[in-house]
Short mmCIF file of C-alpha atoms in Angstrom, two decimals:
data_model
loop_
_atom_site.label_atom_id
_atom_site.label_comp_id
_atom_site.label_asym_id
_atom_site.label_seq_id
_atom_site.Cartn_x
_atom_site.Cartn_y
_atom_site.Cartn_z
CA MET T 1 59.99 -26.42 -12.87
CA ARG T 2 59.14 -29.96 -13.84
CA ARG T 3 58.17 -30.70 -10.28
CA ILE T 4 55.44 -28.08 -10.45
CA LEU T 5 54.22 -28.98 -13.89
CA VAL T 6 53.58 -32.64 -13.40
CA PRO T 7 51.30 -32.33 -10.23
CA THR T 8 49.61 -29.44 -11.96
CA ALA T 9 48.94 -31.40 -15.10
CA ILE T 10 47.55 -34.34 -13.00
CA ALA T 11 45.28 -32.05 -10.98
CA VAL T 12 43.90 -30.51 -14.23
CA LEU T 13 43.27 -33.87 -15.73
CA ALA T 14 41.57 -35.07 -12.58
CA LEU T 15 39.43 -32.01 -12.57
CA ALA T 16 38.50 -32.37 -16.20
CA GLY T 17 37.30 -35.90 -15.54
CA CYS T 18 34.95 -34.72 -12.78
CA SER T 19 33.29 -32.23 -15.11
CA ALA T 20 32.64 -35.03 -17.60
CA GLU T 21 30.23 -36.71 -15.25
CA GLU T 22 26.58 -35.91 -15.63
CA GLU T 23 25.40 -33.64 -12.93
CA PRO T 24 22.32 -34.97 -10.97
CA LYS T 25 19.04 -33.32 -12.03
CA THR T 26 17.65 -30.82 -9.47
CA ALA T 27 14.00 -29.95 -9.14
CA GLU T 28 12.90 -27.00 -11.16
CA ALA T 29 12.87 -23.75 -9.31
CA PRO T 30 9.38 -22.70 -8.17
CA SER T 31 7.72 -20.04 -10.24
CA SER T 32 8.19 -16.52 -9.39
CA ALA T 33 4.39 -15.81 -9.73
CA PRO T 34 2.82 -14.64 -6.45
CA ALA T 35 0.59 -17.08 -4.55
CA VAL T 36 -3.06 -16.50 -4.99
CA SER T 37 -5.03 -16.20 -1.67
CA THR T 38 -7.84 -18.84 -1.39
CA ILE T 39 -9.44 -16.87 1.40
CA PRO T 40 -12.54 -15.15 0.26
CA SER T 41 -12.61 -11.39 0.41
CA PRO T 42 -15.79 -9.52 0.85
CA ASP T 43 -16.99 -7.16 -1.95
CA ALA T 44 -18.33 -3.75 -1.00
CA GLY T 45 -21.88 -4.98 -0.30
CA GLN T 46 -20.56 -7.94 1.69
CA THR T 47 -18.22 -5.74 3.76
CA LYS T 48 -21.23 -3.49 4.50
CA THR T 49 -23.17 -6.51 5.60
CA LEU T 50 -20.27 -7.69 7.75
CA THR T 51 -19.57 -4.34 9.49
CA ASP T 52 -23.33 -3.78 10.18
CA ALA T 53 -23.47 -7.22 11.90
CA LEU T 54 -20.28 -6.55 13.84
CA SER T 55 -21.67 -3.20 14.93
CA THR T 56 -24.74 -4.99 16.36
CA ILE T 57 -22.41 -7.29 18.41
CA LYS T 58 -20.27 -4.51 19.65
CA PRO T 59 -19.98 -1.12 17.83
CA GLU T 60 -16.26 -0.93 18.34
CA LEU T 61 -15.74 -4.03 16.30
CA ALA T 62 -16.52 -2.05 13.01
CA GLU T 63 -14.73 1.12 13.72
CA ASP T 64 -11.73 0.07 11.53
CA GLU T 65 -13.29 -1.45 8.49
CA GLN T 66 -10.08 -2.89 7.05
CA ARG T 67 -9.03 -4.38 10.35
CA ALA T 68 -12.43 -5.98 10.67
CA VAL T 69 -12.28 -7.44 7.16
CA ASN T 70 -8.72 -8.78 7.76
CA ARG T 71 -9.85 -10.47 10.99
CA ALA T 72 -13.02 -11.81 9.39
CA ARG T 73 -11.05 -13.31 6.52
CA ASN T 74 -8.90 -15.19 9.08
CA VAL T 75 -12.12 -16.47 10.74
CA CYS T 76 -13.26 -17.65 7.33
CA LYS T 77 -9.99 -19.43 6.70
CA ASP T 78 -10.60 -21.37 9.95
CA VAL T 79 -14.11 -22.34 8.74
CA GLN T 80 -12.73 -23.36 5.30
CA ASP T 81 -9.89 -25.37 7.01
CA GLY T 82 -12.52 -27.42 8.62
CA LYS T 83 -11.73 -26.37 12.23
CA ASP T 84 -14.40 -27.26 14.73
CA GLU T 85 -16.96 -24.65 15.86
CA ALA T 86 -15.39 -24.25 19.31
CA THR T 87 -11.93 -23.58 17.82
CA VAL T 88 -13.27 -21.15 15.25
CA THR T 89 -15.19 -19.26 17.96
CA THR T 90 -12.21 -19.16 20.33
CA ASN T 91 -10.06 -17.88 17.57
CA ALA T 92 -12.56 -15.17 16.61
CA VAL T 93 -12.65 -14.00 20.18
CA GLU T 94 -8.85 -13.76 20.25
CA ARG T 95 -8.68 -12.04 16.92
CA PHE T 96 -11.36 -9.50 17.65
CA SER T 97 -10.54 -8.73 21.29
CA GLY T 98 -8.48 -5.84 22.34
CA GLY T 99 -8.20 -2.16 21.47
CA SER T 100 -11.36 -0.26 21.84
CA ALA T 101 -13.41 -3.47 21.64
CA GLY T 102 -11.97 -4.71 24.89
CA GLU T 103 -12.33 -8.37 25.88
CA LEU T 104 -15.09 -10.39 24.08
CA THR T 105 -16.99 -13.22 25.42
CA GLU T 106 -17.46 -16.69 23.68
CA ALA T 107 -21.08 -15.77 22.91
CA GLN T 108 -19.92 -12.63 21.07
CA GLY T 109 -17.27 -14.70 19.31
CA ALA T 110 -20.05 -17.16 18.14
CA GLU T 111 -21.99 -14.17 16.87
CA ILE T 112 -18.85 -12.96 15.01
CA VAL T 113 -18.49 -16.37 13.36
CA LYS T 114 -22.19 -16.28 12.34
CA ALA T 115 -21.71 -12.86 10.85
CA VAL T 116 -18.71 -13.75 8.86
CA LYS T 117 -20.49 -16.80 7.57
CA SER T 118 -23.68 -14.93 6.53
CA ALA T 119 -21.74 -12.04 5.02
CA PHE T 120 -19.23 -13.70 2.70
CA CYS T 121 -17.89 -17.00 3.90
CA ALA T 122 -20.39 -19.60 2.80
#
């Protein structure tokens, strides 16, 4: 019995010494508050201006208003991030191409960027 108690007592004392040490401070946990988007979102009037402009470029671009607004917000983010005009235009073409709109040209992409800027992304 003594053979078991002595090693056990030593282990307990050794572990007790470990807990006496100050633990290193860790960074505070990030707040659980949701992140606030910095991408502008058009109000009702701006959305109408945007969809009207998109319709003049190609009517199919405005068929799904929510999709058009989401894609326009991403174009606006590119503008706000300071991306060069060629990149913003190319990204707009990629975002808005497909579905019933089909493939868009760079000229149409430039018009989309212009529409987004004039509607709500100053």
